[in-house]
Amino acid sequence: MQSPTAGLGEPVAAAIRIVRPREGRRLADSKGEKPVDNASLVGLSRLVALEREIDVVANNIANLNTAGFKSDGVVFQEYVDETASSGDPTSTDSQVSFVYDVATWIDLGQGAMERTGNALDVAIDGSGFLAVQTPAGERYTRNGALQVNANGELVTSAGFEVLGASGPITLQPTDHDITISPDGTISVREGDNVKTESQRGRLRMVGFEQPELLLKEGSGTFMAPVDVTPQVDTKSRLVQGTLEKSNVHGVVEMTRMIDVTRSYTQVANMLVKEAELQQAAINKLAEVPA
Amino acid sequence: MRALNTAATGMMAQELNVQVISNNIANMRTTGYKRQRAEFQDLLYEHVSRVGTQTSSDGNILAAGIELGSGVKAAGTPRLMTQGELVRTGKDYDVAIRGDGFFKILLPDGRTAYSRDGSFELDAQGRLVTVQGNVVQPGITIPQNASSISINAQGQVSVTLPGSNTPSQVGQIELAKFVNKAGLEGIGDNLYLETPASGTPQNGTPATDGFGNLQQGSLEQANVEAVSEISELIAAQRAYEMNAKVISAADQMLSATANLMR
C-alpha cells in the first residue's frame, strides 16, 4: 500500500479496502483452483498503478516553478478479489488482493511566498481563490501574477479576465500607483491627483467548503463541479508585490520518484521470476516417466 | 510513458527560464532596461476518472477523481515595468523619467518607437537624438550658439542665447503612456513598439496626468536585482536537473518493462 506523503495534506479518500466479489470474478478462476498466473496479474496491477504515479510525479516536478501550482498525490487502494477455495466452491475464504489507483488528490497547502515588488502581483494568504472569466465559464486560480490588457482590464497571464466583487475591474490609462489592499480593494491615483485615491473595484475572492472536489483545468485554473458552489471568502488576505510559488517540494517528489522506480523494478523482477517458475513447472510436469 | 514527455516539457520550460534570466543579468547595466520574467502554467489534465462521478446506484459519488497532468508551458515573458534607480551623471542631455511615461523616438522607417533610455546626444544639425541617431519626437533643435541647456521636470527645454540674460524655451519633450506597458514589444536598442496588447499610446507632457517627471543629468538604471536573478537562476537550474532525473527514472521503468520478457 502506498500512502500519500505524511504532513503535506490529508488524502481525501479514506476507504482502504473495497470488497467486490462479483465484479472481480473474471480475474480469478471461479471453479475453485487459483489460476497459475494470479501472481503475474497482481504484479501487473502494481506496475500499472506505479506508471500512473510516475506520471503524477513528473507533472509535479515539471511545475516546480509554476506560480500558484498545487501538487497532486496518488491514492492507491487494495482491490480484494475473493476466490473460492478448492475444497468448498461456495466458501470464499481465499483472497487475492490487487492494487489500483483510486484517486489523485490535490495538495492545497500554501506555496512559498516570493517577494517580487511588482504592483500587480498578489499572493493569497489563506485558502481562497481568485475568480477569473474564461471562455468556458467562471474558473478559479491561485496564480496572482496579474496583468493589464490593452482595454485596461485586469487579466491573468493566460489572458483571462479577473472578476471583481461587482463586475470586471478596469483601469484607466491615467491611473498610476496601483494599490491592492489585503481584502482585494484596488485603489489608484488618477492623473495629476496625488492626494486622494480612487477605487477601481474589489477582487472577487472565493472559498469552497470542499476544495478537494475542484478539478484542475490547466493554465493554473480550477473548475468547480456543478454541486460545488463558491462562497465569498472573507478570511483570506491578499499580499501585494508577492507571488505564491508552486507548493511542490522538490525533495519529496524526488523521494517519491526513487520509491516508484525501485518498486517498479522489484515488481518487474518478481514477474520475471514468476515466469521462470511457470516455465520450470511446465517442464517438470511434462516429464512423462518412461 | 507519459512521464517522459511531461519531464521534457519541464526541461524546455526551465531552459526558457534560464534564457530570460541570463538576458536580465546581461542587461544589468543597460540604461532603462526592464527585466523580464518567465511565467509558467500547467498544461491540460486528463480526467481519467472524473470527480463527482456516481459510483453506485444509491447515489454515492467519487470524492476524488484521477487527474493526470501533462506538464508545463510558458505562458509569457512579461516585462516588469517598475521604476529603475536614477543615477546622477551630470551630463546635460541625460534625462531620466520618474514615473510611467516613455520617450517617443522616430525610427528611420517612419515608425515611432518608445524608450525609457534618456541618454540623448545632439546631431550635426543640433537635433536631440538617441545614441543611435534616431530623432526624439517632437523634434527639438538646440541653436549652435546656445549655452546652459536646461530641461525641467515638465520637459521644457530652455537655453540661454548670447546677448540675453533670460533663458528662452526651444522645445518641449513629450511622453507617451500605455495602459498595458508590459504588452510593449521590445525590439532591442532599448526601444519598444506599440502592439495590440499594449493599447494605443496616450501622449502628454511630463509631470501631468501621471506621465512622470523628468530629471536632467540623471539616467535610469536597469531594474534588475542581481540577488533575485541569481536565486532564480539556481532554482531554474535545479528544476531542470530534477526534470532530467524524472526522464532517467521513466527510462529505468521502461527498461524494466522491456526486460520482463527474456
Coordinates of C-alpha atoms in Angstrom, one line a residue:
Chain A
M1 CA 0.0 0.0 0.0
Q2 CA 1.2 3.4 -0.9
S3 CA 0.0 6.2 1.3
P4 CA 0.4 9.9 0.5
T5 CA 3.4 11.5 2.0
A6 CA 2.5 12.5 5.5
G7 CA 2.4 16.0 6.7
L8 CA 1.6 17.6 3.3
G9 CA -2.1 17.3 3.4
E10 CA -4.8 14.8 4.0
P11 CA -5.8 12.2 1.5
V12 CA -9.4 12.7 0.6
A13 CA -10.3 9.1 0.1
A14 CA -10.0 7.2 3.3
A15 CA -11.5 3.9 2.3
I16 CA -8.7 1.4 2.0
R17 CA -10.4 -1.9 1.4
I18 CA -13.2 -2.5 -1.0
V19 CA -14.6 -5.9 -1.4
R20 CA -16.4 -6.6 -4.7
P21 CA -16.5 -10.3 -5.1
R22 CA -18.8 -10.5 -8.0
E23 CA -17.1 -8.0 -10.3
G24 CA -13.7 -9.4 -9.7
R25 CA -14.7 -12.9 -10.6
R26 CA -13.5 -12.8 -14.2
L27 CA -9.9 -12.2 -13.0
A28 CA -9.9 -15.4 -11.0
D29 CA -10.9 -18.9 -11.6
S30 CA -14.4 -19.4 -10.2
K31 CA -14.1 -23.2 -10.4
G32 CA -12.0 -23.4 -7.3
E33 CA -8.4 -23.7 -8.3
K34 CA -6.4 -20.5 -8.3
P35 CA -5.2 -19.7 -11.7
V36 CA -1.5 -20.1 -12.1
D37 CA -1.0 -16.5 -13.3
N38 CA -2.5 -14.8 -10.3
A39 CA 0.8 -13.6 -9.1
S40 CA 1.5 -12.0 -12.5
L41 CA -1.8 -10.3 -12.5
V42 CA -1.3 -8.9 -9.1
G43 CA 2.2 -7.7 -10.1
L44 CA 0.7 -6.2 -13.3
S45 CA -1.8 -4.2 -11.3
R46 CA 1.0 -2.7 -9.3
L47 CA 3.0 -1.8 -12.4
V48 CA 0.1 0.0 -14.0
A49 CA -0.5 1.9 -10.7
L50 CA 3.2 2.8 -10.5
E51 CA 3.2 4.1 -14.0
R52 CA 0.3 6.4 -13.1
E53 CA 2.2 7.6 -10.1
I54 CA 5.4 8.5 -12.0
D55 CA 3.2 10.5 -14.4
V56 CA 1.8 12.4 -11.5
V57 CA 5.3 12.9 -10.0
A58 CA 6.6 14.1 -13.4
N59 CA 3.9 16.6 -13.7
N60 CA 4.6 18.0 -10.2
I61 CA 8.3 18.3 -11.0
A62 CA 7.6 19.9 -14.4
N63 CA 5.6 22.6 -12.5
L64 CA 8.2 23.2 -9.8
N65 CA 8.4 26.8 -10.8
T66 CA 4.8 27.4 -11.8
A67 CA 3.3 30.2 -9.7
G68 CA 0.2 29.1 -7.8
F69 CA 0.6 25.4 -8.8
K70 CA -0.8 22.9 -6.4
S71 CA 0.8 19.4 -6.4
D72 CA -1.0 16.2 -6.9
G73 CA -0.8 13.0 -5.0
V74 CA -2.0 9.5 -5.7
V75 CA -4.1 7.3 -3.5
F76 CA -3.9 3.5 -4.1
Q77 CA -6.4 1.0 -2.9
E78 CA -6.4 -2.7 -2.4
Y79 CA -8.8 -4.5 -4.6
V80 CA -9.8 -7.7 -2.8
D81 CA -10.9 -10.5 -5.0
E82 CA -12.3 -13.4 -3.2
T83 CA -11.7 -16.7 -4.8
A84 CA -13.4 -19.9 -3.8
S85 CA -11.2 -22.4 -2.1
S86 CA -10.6 -25.7 -3.9
G87 CA -12.3 -27.8 -1.3
D88 CA -15.5 -25.9 -1.0
P89 CA -16.6 -23.9 -4.0
T90 CA -19.2 -22.0 -2.0
S91 CA -16.8 -20.7 0.6
T92 CA -14.8 -17.5 -0.2
D93 CA -12.0 -17.8 2.3
S94 CA -9.2 -17.3 -0.2
Q95 CA -8.4 -13.8 -1.1
V96 CA -6.2 -12.2 -3.7
S97 CA -5.7 -8.5 -3.5
F98 CA -4.8 -6.4 -6.4
V99 CA -3.8 -2.7 -6.2
Y100 CA -5.3 0.1 -8.2
D101 CA -5.1 3.8 -8.2
V102 CA -8.4 5.1 -6.9
A103 CA -7.7 8.8 -7.0
T104 CA -5.4 11.7 -7.3
W105 CA -5.7 14.3 -4.7
I106 CA -4.7 17.9 -4.8
D107 CA -2.4 19.2 -2.1
L108 CA -4.0 22.6 -1.5
G109 CA -1.3 23.7 1.0
Q110 CA 0.2 27.1 0.8
G111 CA 3.1 27.6 -1.5
A112 CA 6.1 29.6 -0.6
M113 CA 5.6 33.4 -0.9
E114 CA 8.2 35.2 -3.1
R115 CA 8.6 38.9 -2.9
T116 CA 8.6 40.4 -6.4
G117 CA 7.9 44.0 -5.7
N118 CA 5.6 44.1 -8.8
A119 CA 2.4 46.1 -8.0
L120 CA 0.2 43.7 -10.0
D121 CA 1.5 40.5 -8.2
V122 CA -0.8 39.3 -5.5
A123 CA -0.4 36.2 -3.3
I124 CA -3.4 34.8 -1.4
D125 CA -2.6 34.2 2.2
G126 CA -5.3 31.7 3.1
S127 CA -7.4 29.1 1.4
G128 CA -9.2 31.4 -1.1
F129 CA -9.1 31.6 -4.8
L130 CA -9.3 34.4 -7.3
A131 CA -12.3 34.2 -9.7
V132 CA -11.5 34.5 -13.4
Q133 CA -13.6 34.5 -16.5
T134 CA -12.5 32.0 -19.1
P135 CA -14.2 31.3 -22.5
A136 CA -15.5 28.1 -20.8
G137 CA -17.1 29.9 -17.9
E138 CA -16.0 31.0 -14.4
R139 CA -12.8 29.4 -13.1
Y140 CA -10.7 29.8 -10.0
T141 CA -6.9 30.4 -9.7
R142 CA -4.2 30.8 -7.1
N143 CA -1.8 32.4 -9.6
G144 CA -1.8 36.1 -8.7
A145 CA 0.6 37.3 -11.4
L146 CA -1.9 39.8 -12.8
Q147 CA -1.6 42.0 -15.9
V148 CA -3.5 44.7 -17.6
N149 CA -4.6 44.2 -21.1
A150 CA -5.0 46.7 -23.9
N151 CA -8.5 47.6 -22.7
G152 CA -7.2 48.3 -19.2
E153 CA -8.9 45.2 -17.8
L154 CA -7.1 43.2 -15.1
V155 CA -6.2 39.7 -16.6
T156 CA -4.2 36.7 -15.6
S157 CA -1.1 35.7 -17.6
A158 CA -3.3 33.4 -19.7
G159 CA -5.4 36.5 -20.6
F160 CA -8.4 35.5 -18.5
E161 CA -10.3 38.4 -17.1
V162 CA -10.1 38.7 -13.3
L163 CA -13.5 39.1 -11.8
G164 CA -14.3 41.8 -9.3
A165 CA -16.9 41.5 -6.5
S166 CA -19.1 43.8 -8.6
G167 CA -18.2 43.3 -12.2
P168 CA -14.9 43.3 -14.1
I169 CA -12.1 45.6 -13.0
T170 CA -10.9 48.2 -15.5
L171 CA -8.1 50.6 -15.1
Q172 CA -8.0 54.0 -16.8
P173 CA -4.9 55.0 -18.9
T174 CA -4.2 57.8 -16.5
D175 CA -4.2 55.6 -13.4
H176 CA -0.9 55.1 -11.6
D177 CA 0.4 53.9 -8.2
I178 CA -1.9 50.9 -8.0
T179 CA -2.6 49.6 -4.5
I180 CA -4.2 46.3 -3.8
S181 CA -5.3 46.1 -0.2
P182 CA -5.5 42.8 1.8
D183 CA -9.2 42.5 1.2
G184 CA -8.7 42.9 -2.6
T185 CA -9.7 46.5 -3.0
I186 CA -7.9 48.1 -5.9
S187 CA -7.2 51.8 -5.5
V188 CA -5.2 54.0 -7.8
R189 CA -4.0 57.6 -8.1
E190 CA -5.7 59.3 -11.0
G191 CA -3.8 61.6 -13.3
D192 CA -2.4 64.6 -11.5
N193 CA -4.2 63.8 -8.3
V194 CA -1.6 62.6 -5.9
K195 CA -3.5 63.1 -2.7
T196 CA -6.7 61.1 -2.9
E197 CA -7.2 57.6 -4.1
S198 CA -9.9 56.4 -6.5
Q199 CA -11.2 52.9 -6.2
R200 CA -11.4 50.6 -9.2
G201 CA -13.3 47.7 -7.6
R202 CA -12.5 44.8 -5.4
L203 CA -11.1 41.4 -6.4
R204 CA -13.6 38.6 -6.0
M205 CA -12.1 36.0 -3.6
V206 CA -14.0 32.8 -3.1
G207 CA -13.6 29.8 -0.9
F208 CA -15.0 26.3 -1.1
E209 CA -16.4 24.0 1.6
Q210 CA -14.9 21.0 -0.2
P211 CA -12.0 22.4 -2.2
E212 CA -10.7 18.9 -2.8
L213 CA -13.6 18.4 -5.3
L214 CA -12.2 21.1 -7.6
L215 CA -10.9 19.9 -11.0
K216 CA -7.7 21.1 -12.5
E217 CA -8.1 22.5 -16.0
G218 CA -4.6 23.6 -16.9
S219 CA -3.4 27.2 -17.2
G220 CA -3.4 27.4 -13.4
T221 CA -7.2 27.3 -13.3
F222 CA -9.6 25.1 -11.3
M223 CA -13.1 24.3 -12.2
A224 CA -15.9 23.8 -9.7
P225 CA -18.1 20.8 -10.4
V226 CA -21.9 21.6 -10.6
D227 CA -22.7 20.8 -7.0
V228 CA -19.8 22.8 -5.5
T229 CA -20.7 26.4 -5.1
P230 CA -18.1 29.1 -4.4
Q231 CA -18.7 31.2 -1.3
V232 CA -17.3 34.6 -0.7
D233 CA -14.1 34.3 1.2
T234 CA -13.5 37.0 3.8
K235 CA -10.8 35.2 5.8
S236 CA -8.1 35.1 3.1
R237 CA -5.8 38.1 2.7
L238 CA -4.1 39.3 -0.4
V239 CA -0.4 40.3 -0.2
Q240 CA 0.6 42.8 -2.9
G241 CA 4.0 42.6 -4.5
T242 CA 4.3 38.9 -3.7
L243 CA 3.7 35.7 -5.7
E244 CA 2.8 32.3 -4.4
K245 CA 5.2 29.8 -5.8
S246 CA 4.4 26.3 -6.6
N247 CA 3.8 24.1 -3.5
V248 CA 5.7 21.2 -5.0
H249 CA 8.5 20.1 -2.7
G250 CA 11.5 19.0 -4.8
V251 CA 12.9 16.7 -2.2
V252 CA 9.5 15.0 -1.6
E253 CA 9.0 14.4 -5.3
M254 CA 12.5 13.0 -5.8
T255 CA 11.9 10.6 -2.9
R256 CA 8.6 9.5 -4.4
M257 CA 10.3 9.0 -7.7
I258 CA 13.1 6.9 -6.3
D259 CA 10.4 4.9 -4.4
V260 CA 8.4 4.4 -7.6
T261 CA 11.3 3.3 -9.8
R262 CA 12.6 0.9 -7.1
S263 CA 9.2 -0.7 -6.6
Y264 CA 8.7 -0.9 -10.3
T265 CA 12.0 -2.7 -10.8
Q266 CA 11.3 -5.0 -7.9
V267 CA 7.8 -6.0 -9.2
A268 CA 9.1 -6.4 -12.7
N269 CA 11.8 -8.7 -11.4
M270 CA 9.2 -10.7 -9.5
L271 CA 7.2 -11.1 -12.7
V272 CA 10.3 -12.5 -14.4
K273 CA 10.8 -14.9 -11.6
E274 CA 7.2 -15.9 -11.7
A275 CA 7.5 -16.6 -15.4
E276 CA 10.6 -18.7 -14.9
L277 CA 8.8 -20.6 -12.2
Q278 CA 5.9 -21.3 -14.6
Q279 CA 8.3 -22.4 -17.2
A280 CA 10.0 -24.7 -14.8
A281 CA 6.7 -26.1 -13.7
I282 CA 5.7 -26.8 -17.3
N283 CA 9.0 -28.5 -18.0
K284 CA 8.7 -30.6 -14.8
L285 CA 5.2 -31.7 -15.4
A286 CA 5.8 -32.5 -19.0
E287 CA 8.4 -35.1 -17.9
V288 CA 6.5 -38.3 -18.5
P289 CA 8.1 -41.1 -16.6
A290 CA 9.1 -43.8 -19.0
Chain B
M1 CA 5.1 6.5 -20.7
R2 CA 3.6 10.0 -20.2
A3 CA 6.2 10.9 -17.6
L4 CA 8.9 11.2 -20.3
N5 CA 7.0 13.9 -22.2
T6 CA 5.9 15.6 -19.1
A7 CA 9.5 15.9 -17.9
A8 CA 10.5 17.1 -21.3
T9 CA 8.1 20.0 -21.1
G10 CA 9.6 20.8 -17.7
M11 CA 13.1 20.9 -19.1
M12 CA 12.0 23.1 -22.0
A13 CA 10.3 25.5 -19.6
Q14 CA 13.3 25.7 -17.4
E15 CA 15.6 26.3 -20.4
L16 CA 13.4 29.3 -21.4
N17 CA 13.6 30.4 -17.7
V18 CA 17.4 30.4 -17.8
Q19 CA 17.4 32.2 -21.1
V20 CA 15.2 35.0 -19.7
I21 CA 17.3 35.2 -16.5
S22 CA 20.6 35.3 -18.4
N23 CA 19.3 38.1 -20.6
N24 CA 18.3 40.1 -17.5
I25 CA 21.7 39.6 -16.0
A26 CA 23.4 40.5 -19.3
N27 CA 21.4 43.8 -19.3
M28 CA 22.1 44.6 -15.6
R29 CA 23.9 47.8 -16.6
T30 CA 21.7 48.7 -19.6
T31 CA 20.1 52.2 -19.2
G32 CA 16.3 52.0 -19.0
Y33 CA 16.3 48.2 -19.3
K34 CA 13.2 46.5 -17.8
R35 CA 13.6 43.0 -16.6
Q36 CA 11.5 40.1 -17.9
R37 CA 10.0 37.2 -16.0
A38 CA 9.2 33.8 -17.4
E39 CA 5.7 32.8 -16.3
F40 CA 4.5 29.2 -16.4
Q41 CA 1.2 27.4 -16.4
D42 CA 0.3 23.8 -16.1
L43 CA -0.9 22.0 -19.2
L44 CA -4.2 20.3 -19.7
Y45 CA -5.2 17.5 -17.4
E46 CA -6.6 14.2 -18.4
H47 CA -9.5 13.3 -16.2
V48 CA -9.2 9.5 -16.1
S49 CA -12.0 9.2 -13.6
R50 CA -13.9 12.4 -13.0
V51 CA -14.5 13.6 -9.5
G52 CA -18.2 13.5 -8.6
T53 CA -19.0 10.5 -10.8
Q54 CA -21.7 8.3 -9.5
T55 CA -20.2 5.0 -8.2
S56 CA -23.3 3.2 -7.1
S57 CA -27.0 3.1 -7.9
D58 CA -27.7 4.6 -4.4
G59 CA -26.0 7.8 -5.4
N60 CA -22.5 7.5 -3.9
I61 CA -20.2 9.8 -5.7
L62 CA -16.4 9.6 -6.2
A63 CA -14.9 12.0 -3.7
A64 CA -11.7 12.4 -5.7
G65 CA -11.1 11.5 -9.3
I66 CA -7.9 10.7 -11.2
E67 CA -6.3 13.7 -12.9
L68 CA -3.2 13.2 -14.9
G69 CA -1.4 16.4 -15.8
S70 CA 0.7 16.6 -18.9
G71 CA 3.4 19.1 -17.9
V72 CA 4.1 22.8 -18.1
K73 CA 4.1 25.5 -20.7
A74 CA 5.5 29.0 -20.8
A75 CA 2.6 31.5 -20.5
G76 CA 4.7 34.5 -21.4
T77 CA 7.7 36.6 -20.6
P78 CA 6.1 39.9 -19.5
R79 CA 8.4 42.8 -18.7
L80 CA 8.2 44.2 -15.2
M81 CA 7.9 47.9 -15.8
T82 CA 8.9 49.0 -12.3
Q83 CA 11.0 52.2 -11.8
G84 CA 14.7 51.7 -12.1
E85 CA 17.2 53.6 -9.9
L86 CA 18.2 57.0 -11.0
V87 CA 21.9 57.6 -11.2
R88 CA 23.4 61.1 -11.4
T89 CA 25.6 61.6 -14.5
G90 CA 25.7 65.4 -14.6
K91 CA 25.5 65.3 -18.5
D92 CA 23.2 68.0 -19.9
Y93 CA 21.4 65.7 -22.4
D94 CA 20.9 62.8 -20.0
V95 CA 17.2 62.7 -18.9
A96 CA 15.6 60.2 -16.7
I97 CA 11.8 59.6 -16.3
R98 CA 10.5 59.2 -12.8
G99 CA 7.0 57.8 -13.5
D100 CA 5.1 55.9 -16.1
G101 CA 5.9 57.6 -19.4
F102 CA 8.1 56.7 -22.4
F103 CA 10.2 58.9 -24.7
K104 CA 9.0 58.9 -28.3
I105 CA 11.7 58.1 -30.8
L106 CA 11.3 58.3 -34.6
L107 CA 12.8 55.3 -36.4
P108 CA 14.4 55.6 -39.8
D109 CA 11.5 53.7 -41.4
G110 CA 9.0 56.3 -40.1
R111 CA 7.5 54.3 -37.2
T112 CA 7.5 55.7 -33.7
A113 CA 9.3 53.6 -31.0
Y114 CA 9.2 54.2 -27.3
S115 CA 12.1 54.2 -24.9
R116 CA 13.0 54.7 -21.2
D117 CA 16.6 55.4 -22.2
G118 CA 17.2 59.1 -21.9
S119 CA 20.9 59.2 -22.8
F120 CA 20.4 61.7 -25.6
E121 CA 23.0 63.5 -27.8
L122 CA 22.9 66.3 -30.4
D123 CA 23.4 65.5 -34.1
A124 CA 25.2 67.7 -36.6
Q125 CA 22.0 69.8 -37.1
G126 CA 21.7 70.3 -33.3
R127 CA 18.7 68.0 -33.0
L128 CA 18.1 65.9 -29.9
V129 CA 18.8 62.3 -30.9
T130 CA 19.3 58.9 -29.2
V131 CA 22.7 57.3 -29.1
Q132 CA 21.8 55.5 -32.4
G133 CA 21.0 58.9 -34.0
N134 CA 17.2 58.5 -34.0
V135 CA 15.4 61.8 -33.5
V136 CA 13.5 62.3 -30.3
Q137 CA 9.9 63.3 -31.0
P138 CA 8.7 66.0 -31.2
G139 CA 12.0 67.3 -32.8
I140 CA 13.9 69.7 -30.6
T141 CA 16.8 71.7 -32.2
I142 CA 19.3 73.4 -29.9
P143 CA 20.8 76.5 -31.6
Q144 CA 24.5 76.3 -32.2
N145 CA 25.4 79.3 -30.1
A146 CA 23.2 78.3 -27.2
S147 CA 24.7 77.8 -23.7
S148 CA 23.5 76.4 -20.4
I149 CA 20.8 74.0 -21.6
S150 CA 18.2 73.1 -19.0
I151 CA 15.5 70.5 -19.2
N152 CA 13.0 70.9 -16.4
A153 CA 10.7 68.4 -14.7
Q154 CA 7.8 69.4 -17.1
G155 CA 10.0 68.6 -20.1
Q156 CA 10.6 72.2 -21.2
V157 CA 14.0 72.6 -22.9
S158 CA 15.4 76.1 -22.4
V159 CA 18.7 77.6 -23.5
T160 CA 20.5 80.8 -22.9
L161 CA 21.4 82.7 -26.1
P162 CA 24.2 85.2 -26.4
G163 CA 23.3 88.7 -25.6
S164 CA 20.3 87.6 -23.4
N165 CA 20.0 87.1 -19.7
T166 CA 16.8 85.2 -19.7
P167 CA 16.6 81.6 -20.9
S168 CA 14.3 81.0 -23.9
Q169 CA 12.3 77.9 -24.5
V170 CA 13.3 75.9 -27.6
G171 CA 11.2 72.9 -27.2
Q172 CA 9.0 70.6 -25.2
I173 CA 9.7 66.9 -24.6
E174 CA 6.6 64.8 -24.8
L175 CA 6.0 61.5 -23.3
A176 CA 3.7 58.6 -24.2
K177 CA 1.9 56.3 -21.8
F178 CA 0.3 52.9 -22.3
V179 CA -2.5 51.3 -20.4
N180 CA -0.6 48.0 -20.5
K181 CA 3.1 48.8 -20.6
A182 CA 4.0 45.1 -20.2
G183 CA 2.4 44.5 -23.6
L184 CA 5.0 46.5 -25.5
E185 CA 7.2 44.7 -27.9
G186 CA 11.0 45.0 -27.3
I187 CA 13.0 45.5 -30.5
G188 CA 16.4 45.9 -28.9
D189 CA 18.4 49.1 -28.8
N190 CA 16.3 50.0 -25.6
L191 CA 13.3 50.6 -27.9
Y192 CA 9.8 49.3 -27.7
L193 CA 7.0 49.2 -30.2
E194 CA 3.3 49.6 -29.7
T195 CA 1.3 46.3 -30.0
P196 CA -2.4 45.4 -29.9
A197 CA -1.8 44.2 -26.3
S198 CA -0.2 47.5 -25.1
G199 CA -3.1 49.6 -26.3
T200 CA -2.7 52.9 -28.2
P201 CA -0.2 55.4 -26.8
Q202 CA -1.6 58.4 -24.8
N203 CA 0.6 61.5 -25.5
G204 CA 1.1 64.1 -22.8
T205 CA 3.6 66.4 -21.2
P206 CA 5.7 65.3 -18.3
A207 CA 4.6 65.9 -14.8
T208 CA 0.9 65.9 -15.7
D209 CA -1.6 63.1 -15.6
G210 CA 0.9 60.7 -14.1
F211 CA 3.2 60.9 -17.0
G212 CA 6.2 61.2 -14.7
N213 CA 8.7 63.9 -14.0
L214 CA 11.9 64.4 -16.0
Q215 CA 15.2 64.7 -14.3
Q216 CA 18.0 66.2 -16.2
G217 CA 21.6 65.0 -15.6
S218 CA 20.4 61.5 -14.5
L219 CA 19.9 58.2 -16.1
E220 CA 17.5 55.4 -15.2
Q221 CA 19.4 52.2 -14.4
A222 CA 18.1 48.7 -15.3
N223 CA 15.5 47.4 -12.7
V224 CA 17.4 44.1 -12.5
E225 CA 18.3 43.0 -9.0
A226 CA 21.3 40.8 -9.1
V227 CA 20.5 38.8 -6.0
S228 CA 17.0 37.8 -7.0
E229 CA 18.2 36.9 -10.5
I230 CA 20.9 34.6 -9.2
S231 CA 18.5 32.9 -6.8
E232 CA 16.0 32.5 -9.7
L233 CA 18.9 31.0 -11.7
I234 CA 19.7 28.5 -9.0
A235 CA 16.0 27.5 -8.7
A236 CA 15.7 27.1 -12.5
Q237 CA 18.9 25.0 -12.8
R238 CA 17.8 22.7 -10.0
A239 CA 14.3 22.3 -11.5
Y240 CA 16.0 21.4 -14.8
E241 CA 18.1 18.8 -13.2
M242 CA 15.1 17.3 -11.4
N243 CA 13.2 17.0 -14.6
A244 CA 16.2 15.3 -16.2
K245 CA 16.1 12.8 -13.3
V246 CA 12.4 12.1 -14.0
I247 CA 13.4 11.2 -17.6
S248 CA 16.0 8.8 -16.4
A249 CA 13.6 7.3 -13.8
A250 CA 10.9 6.8 -16.5
D251 CA 13.6 5.3 -18.7
Q252 CA 14.6 2.9 -15.9
M253 CA 11.0 1.8 -15.6
L254 CA 10.7 1.3 -19.3
S255 CA 13.8 -0.8 -19.4
A256 CA 12.4 -2.9 -16.5
T257 CA 9.3 -3.4 -18.6
A258 CA 11.4 -4.4 -21.6
N259 CA 13.3 -6.9 -19.5
L260 CA 10.1 -8.7 -18.5
M261 CA 10.5 -10.9 -21.4
R262 CA 13.7 -12.9 -21.6

